Coordinates of C-alpha atoms in Angstrom, one line a residue:
M11 CA -20.4 7.9 -3.8
N12 CA -24.0 8.3 -2.7
L13 CA -23.2 12.1 -1.8
L14 CA -20.9 12.5 -5.9
I15 CA -24.5 11.1 -7.0
A16 CA -27.0 12.9 -4.7
L17 CA -25.4 16.7 -6.2
R18 CA -24.2 15.3 -9.7
A19 CA -27.9 14.4 -10.0
S20 CA -29.9 17.6 -8.4
R21 CA -30.9 20.9 -11.0
G22 CA -30.0 23.5 -7.8
W23 CA -28.3 23.8 -4.6
V24 CA -29.3 20.5 -2.2
S25 CA -30.2 21.4 1.7
R26 CA -28.7 20.0 4.7
K27 CA -32.2 18.6 5.6
T28 CA -31.9 17.3 2.1
L29 CA -28.6 15.7 2.5
M30 CA -29.4 14.1 5.8
S31 CA -32.9 12.6 4.7
V32 CA -32.1 10.5 1.6
I33 CA -28.3 9.9 1.5
D34 CA -27.5 6.1 3.1
G35 CA -24.7 6.7 5.8
Y36 CA -26.3 10.3 6.8
S37 CA -29.8 9.5 7.5
G38 CA -29.8 8.9 11.4
L39 CA -27.0 11.4 12.4
D40 CA -27.5 14.7 14.6
E41 CA -26.1 18.4 13.4
V42 CA -23.0 17.2 14.7
A43 CA -22.4 14.1 13.7
F44 CA -23.8 15.3 9.8
D45 CA -21.0 18.0 10.4
R46 CA -18.2 15.8 10.9
K47 CA -18.9 13.2 8.3
F48 CA -19.9 15.7 6.0
S49 CA -16.5 17.6 5.8
R50 CA -15.2 14.2 5.9
D51 CA -16.6 13.0 2.3
K52 CA -15.8 16.6 1.4
E53 CA -12.2 16.7 1.6
L54 CA -12.5 13.0 0.3
L55 CA -14.3 14.1 -3.2
R56 CA -11.4 17.2 -2.8
H57 CA -8.9 15.4 -3.6
M58 CA -10.2 13.5 -6.5
G59 CA -10.7 16.7 -7.9
I60 CA -14.0 17.5 -7.3
T61 CA -15.2 20.9 -5.2
I62 CA -18.5 20.9 -3.2
A63 CA -20.1 24.3 -3.7
T64 CA -21.8 26.0 -0.7
R65 CA -24.2 28.9 -0.8
A66 CA -26.5 30.5 1.8
E67 CA -29.1 31.3 -0.3
H68 CA -31.6 29.5 -2.4
D69 CA -32.5 29.4 -6.4
A70 CA -35.9 28.3 -7.9
Y71 CA -34.8 24.5 -7.4
G72 CA -33.6 24.8 -3.4
D73 CA -35.3 24.6 -0.3
A74 CA -35.7 27.7 0.6
G75 CA -33.9 29.4 3.5
E76 CA -31.1 26.9 3.8
T77 CA -27.9 26.5 3.1
G78 CA -27.2 24.7 -0.3
Y79 CA -24.5 22.6 -2.2
R80 CA -24.3 21.3 -5.7
I81 CA -21.3 20.3 -7.7
S82 CA -21.7 22.4 -11.6
T83 CA -20.9 20.3 -14.6
A84 CA -17.5 22.8 -14.7
D85 CA -16.1 21.6 -11.4
Y86 CA -16.8 17.9 -12.7
A87 CA -16.0 17.7 -15.8
M88 CA -12.6 16.1 -17.0
D89 CA -10.3 18.5 -19.0
E90 CA -9.5 17.4 -21.9
V91 CA -7.3 15.1 -22.9
D92 CA -4.6 16.0 -25.4
L93 CA -1.6 13.5 -25.8
T94 CA 1.6 13.2 -27.4
P95 CA 2.3 10.6 -30.1
A96 CA 5.2 9.7 -27.4
E97 CA 3.1 10.1 -24.3
V98 CA 0.2 7.9 -26.1
A99 CA 2.9 4.7 -26.6
A100 CA 3.7 5.4 -23.1
V101 CA 0.2 4.8 -22.2
T102 CA 0.2 1.5 -23.9
V103 CA 3.0 0.0 -22.9
A104 CA 2.4 0.9 -19.6
A105 CA -1.0 -0.8 -19.4
S106 CA 0.6 -3.8 -21.4
F107 CA 2.8 -4.1 -18.3
W108 CA 0.2 -4.3 -16.1
S109 CA -2.3 -6.5 -18.0
E110 CA -1.8 -9.4 -16.1
T111 CA -1.5 -8.1 -12.6
E112 CA -4.0 -7.6 -9.8
L113 CA -3.6 -4.0 -12.1
G114 CA -4.5 -5.7 -14.8
E115 CA -8.5 -4.7 -15.0
S116 CA -7.8 -1.0 -13.9
S117 CA -5.5 -0.1 -16.3
A118 CA -8.0 -1.9 -19.3
Q119 CA -10.3 0.5 -18.0
A120 CA -8.3 3.5 -18.0
L121 CA -7.4 2.9 -22.3
T122 CA -11.6 2.5 -22.3
K123 CA -11.8 6.1 -20.6
L124 CA -9.4 7.3 -23.0
R125 CA -10.5 5.9 -26.3
A126 CA -14.1 7.4 -24.9
L127 CA -12.7 10.8 -25.0
G128 CA -11.9 10.1 -29.2
I129 CA -7.8 9.5 -28.3
D130 CA -6.7 7.3 -30.7
L131 CA -4.1 5.1 -28.9
D132 CA -3.0 3.0 -32.1
Q133 CA -2.4 6.0 -33.7
Q134 CA 0.5 6.7 -36.1
G135 CA 0.8 3.1 -37.0
L136 CA 1.9 2.4 -33.5
G137 CA -0.9 -0.7 -32.8
P138 CA -1.3 -2.2 -29.8
A139 CA 1.5 -2.6 -27.5
Q140 CA 2.6 -6.1 -26.9
I141 CA 5.0 -6.0 -23.8
E142 CA 5.6 -9.6 -21.6
P143 CA 4.6 -8.5 -18.2
G144 CA 7.2 -10.3 -16.6
S145 CA 8.4 -11.2 -13.3
A146 CA 9.0 -7.7 -12.2
A147 CA 5.5 -6.9 -12.9
R148 CA 4.2 -9.5 -11.6
R149 CA 6.0 -8.7 -8.2
L150 CA 5.3 -4.7 -8.5
A151 CA 1.5 -5.3 -8.7
S152 CA 0.9 -7.9 -6.0
A153 CA -2.8 -8.5 -4.1
N154 CA -1.3 -5.9 -1.6
F155 CA -0.1 -3.6 -4.0
A156 CA -3.4 -3.3 -6.0
D157 CA -5.3 -3.0 -2.2
A158 CA -2.3 -0.5 -0.9
L159 CA -3.2 2.0 -4.4
H160 CA -7.1 1.2 -3.2
H161 CA -6.9 2.5 0.3
I162 CA -4.6 5.3 -0.7
N163 CA -6.4 6.6 -2.8
A164 CA -9.5 6.5 -0.7
R165 CA -7.7 7.7 1.6
E166 CA -8.8 4.5 4.5
A167 CA -6.7 4.0 7.3
I168 CA -5.4 0.1 7.3
G169 CA -3.7 -2.5 9.2
F170 CA -1.7 -5.6 8.3
R171 CA 1.4 -7.7 10.0
Y172 CA 4.6 -7.0 9.6
H173 CA 8.1 -9.2 9.4
K174 CA 11.1 -7.0 9.8
P175 CA 14.3 -9.9 9.2
G176 CA 15.9 -10.1 13.0
Q177 CA 12.7 -9.3 14.6
S178 CA 9.2 -10.1 15.2
A179 CA 6.3 -9.8 13.4
R180 CA 4.0 -7.0 14.7
K181 CA 0.8 -5.6 14.0
V182 CA 0.6 -2.1 12.4
R183 CA -2.0 0.4 12.0
L184 CA -1.0 3.0 9.9
E185 CA -2.6 6.0 7.7
P186 CA -0.9 5.4 3.8
Y187 CA 0.6 8.4 2.0
A188 CA 2.1 6.9 -1.0
L189 CA 3.4 3.8 -2.6
L190 CA 7.2 4.3 -4.1
S191 CA 9.2 1.6 -6.0
R192 CA 13.3 1.2 -6.5
G193 CA 13.6 -1.8 -9.0
D194 CA 10.9 -4.5 -8.2
R195 CA 10.5 -3.1 -4.4
V196 CA 7.8 -1.6 -3.1
Y197 CA 7.5 0.7 0.2
L198 CA 4.5 1.6 1.4
I199 CA 5.0 5.5 3.0
G200 CA 2.5 6.1 6.4
F201 CA 1.9 7.4 9.4
D202 CA 2.2 4.8 12.0
L203 CA -0.5 5.3 14.7
D204 CA 1.2 3.1 17.0
R205 CA 4.5 4.8 16.9
Q206 CA 3.2 8.4 16.3
A207 CA 5.8 8.7 13.5
R208 CA 6.2 8.3 9.7
R209 CA 7.2 5.3 8.7
T210 CA 8.4 3.4 5.6
F211 CA 7.2 -0.5 5.0
R212 CA 8.8 -2.6 2.6
L213 CA 5.4 -4.0 0.5
S214 CA 7.3 -7.6 0.5
R215 CA 7.6 -7.8 4.2
V216 CA 3.7 -7.8 5.3
E217 CA 2.2 -10.9 6.3
G218 CA -1.0 -11.5 5.0
G219 CA -3.4 -9.0 3.8
I220 CA -4.2 -5.4 4.0
A221 CA -7.3 -4.4 5.4
K222 CA -9.2 -1.0 6.9
L223 CA -8.8 -0.5 9.9
G224 CA -12.1 -0.5 11.8
G225 CA -13.9 2.4 13.4
R226 CA -11.8 4.6 10.7
E227 CA -13.7 6.2 8.0
P228 CA -12.5 7.2 4.4
G229 CA -10.7 10.4 4.7
D230 CA -10.6 11.2 8.1
Y231 CA -7.0 12.1 8.2
T232 CA -5.1 14.6 6.1
I233 CA -1.6 13.6 4.3
P234 CA 0.8 16.7 5.6
A235 CA 1.6 19.3 2.8
D236 CA 5.5 18.7 3.9
F237 CA 5.3 15.4 3.1
S238 CA 7.8 14.5 0.4
P239 CA 7.6 10.5 -0.4
E240 CA 11.0 10.9 -1.9
L241 CA 13.1 12.1 1.0
A242 CA 10.8 10.1 3.4
L243 CA 12.6 6.8 1.4
Q244 CA 15.3 8.3 1.3
S245 CA 16.1 8.8 5.3
S246 CA 14.1 5.2 6.0
S247 CA 15.9 2.6 7.4
E248 CA 14.0 0.2 5.4
M249 CA 16.7 1.6 2.3
A250 CA 19.1 0.0 4.0
V251 CA 21.4 -2.4 1.4
V252 CA 19.3 -6.0 1.5
A253 CA 21.1 -9.3 0.1
E254 CA 19.0 -12.7 -0.3
A255 CA 19.7 -15.7 1.6
K256 CA 19.3 -19.3 0.1
L257 CA 18.4 -22.0 3.1
N258 CA 17.3 -25.4 3.4
I259 CA 14.3 -25.8 6.0
R260 CA 13.4 -29.1 6.9
A261 CA 9.3 -30.2 6.0
H262 CA 7.3 -28.4 8.7
R263 CA 10.3 -27.1 10.4
A264 CA 11.2 -23.5 11.5
D265 CA 7.9 -21.4 10.1
P266 CA 8.7 -18.2 11.0
L267 CA 11.7 -18.1 8.3
R268 CA 9.5 -20.2 5.9
R269 CA 7.0 -17.5 6.0
R270 CA 9.5 -14.6 5.1
Q271 CA 10.1 -16.3 1.6
V272 CA 10.1 -14.4 -1.1
R273 CA 10.3 -16.9 -3.5
E274 CA 11.4 -20.4 -3.7
D275 CA 14.6 -22.2 -5.7
G276 CA 13.7 -25.8 -6.3
A277 CA 13.7 -27.5 -2.9
D278 CA 15.2 -24.3 -0.9
V279 CA 13.4 -20.8 0.2
I280 CA 15.0 -17.1 -0.2
I281 CA 14.8 -14.4 2.0
E282 CA 16.2 -11.3 2.3
F283 CA 18.4 -10.0 5.3
S284 CA 19.8 -6.8 5.9
D285 CA 22.8 -8.4 8.6
V286 CA 24.8 -11.5 8.4
D287 CA 25.5 -11.6 11.8
T288 CA 21.3 -11.3 12.7
L289 CA 20.7 -13.7 10.4
A290 CA 23.1 -16.4 11.1
A291 CA 21.9 -16.0 15.1
E292 CA 18.4 -16.2 14.2
I293 CA 19.3 -19.8 12.0
V294 CA 21.4 -21.4 14.6
G295 CA 18.6 -21.2 16.9
Y296 CA 16.8 -23.3 14.6
G297 CA 19.1 -26.4 15.6
D298 CA 19.4 -28.4 12.5
A299 CA 16.0 -27.7 11.0
V300 CA 17.8 -24.9 8.9
A301 CA 20.8 -25.1 6.9
A302 CA 22.3 -22.1 5.7
V303 CA 23.2 -22.7 1.5
E304 CA 24.3 -19.1 0.3
P305 CA 26.0 -16.6 0.5
P306 CA 29.1 -17.9 1.5
E307 CA 29.6 -15.3 4.2
L308 CA 26.3 -15.9 5.6
V309 CA 27.4 -20.2 6.0
R310 CA 30.6 -19.1 7.6
A311 CA 28.7 -16.4 9.9
V312 CA 26.8 -19.9 10.9
D313 CA 29.8 -22.1 11.5
R314 CA 31.3 -19.6 13.4
R315 CA 28.5 -19.5 15.7
R316 CA 27.8 -23.1 15.9
E317 CA 31.6 -23.4 16.3
T318 CA 31.4 -21.4 19.4
I319 CA 28.3 -23.3 20.8
R320 CA 29.9 -26.8 20.7
D321 CA 33.7 -25.3 22.2
S322 CA 31.2 -23.5 25.1
L323 CA 29.4 -26.2 25.6
N324 CA 33.2 -29.0 25.6
R325 CA 34.6 -26.4 27.7
L326 CA 31.2 -26.4 30.2
G327 CA 31.2 -31.1 30.2
G328 CA 30.3 -31.5 26.9
A329 CA 27.6 -34.1 25.8
S330 CA 26.9 -34.6 29.9
V331 CA 25.7 -30.8 30.5
L332 CA 22.7 -31.4 27.8
S333 CA 21.6 -34.6 29.7
A334 CA 22.0 -33.1 32.8

């Protein structure tokens, strides 16, 4: 932003020497470090639709004899926005949908900017939209949704803990590419730095928050030209059929299971799973601390495993085995 402000405020071309001396983050850098950081910042602005022009000569307002940079009004100005009545209705409904979520402030700012451009958002008697956001909007636009969207727009590498059913939680370092939703589920797609491959993560399985990776700068990675969010999601294992399980978990027990809950149902917790036998084995591992309530196939799978364990213990000597 400092680079953008400096170039917009200038009446002409701005030299490298001036940028290195007046902009926070550039001062004190040598030529190589400046070129690297400046290139990343230019690329980030380009993805925002703002192109920095370069000129090897000088003009009346520039520094003589040095390469200059500038952003012209034409490069920076927003194109004219002309919305049809149907598009106006869609915009206002969307803003109302997000109004009570983490994206509420951003959606309100977007409406203000459109009104500042002279767009009548209440045209043809539509009036302000009165849409109840509901639980779907709140699940979609969680704090992690807003954070992930911010990091994607800023092209910032991120880190978070991820817990997939039947597996141990792991720390993920990701260069995020896109967010996609299917129903009320949201998927984060990007390049997994540890697996060295593109991966898809269901946002509801992120434990805790999402944070920018230390030692990384905004815009220091490139989204491949052949990247297709839709194709990436279709081919992801995260799109496997997922069901919900209702579990009764005793207080202060089986915390790994409790942390995976997507919501509560009275005294029970609801978690997601993709394989009945895998979840049944996990539940049995917690002994009497966890009871499966629903679905019936999960209850039967847990009962079968416990019966198998009891039969095995009886063949080995019953209760005496446990006291040996």
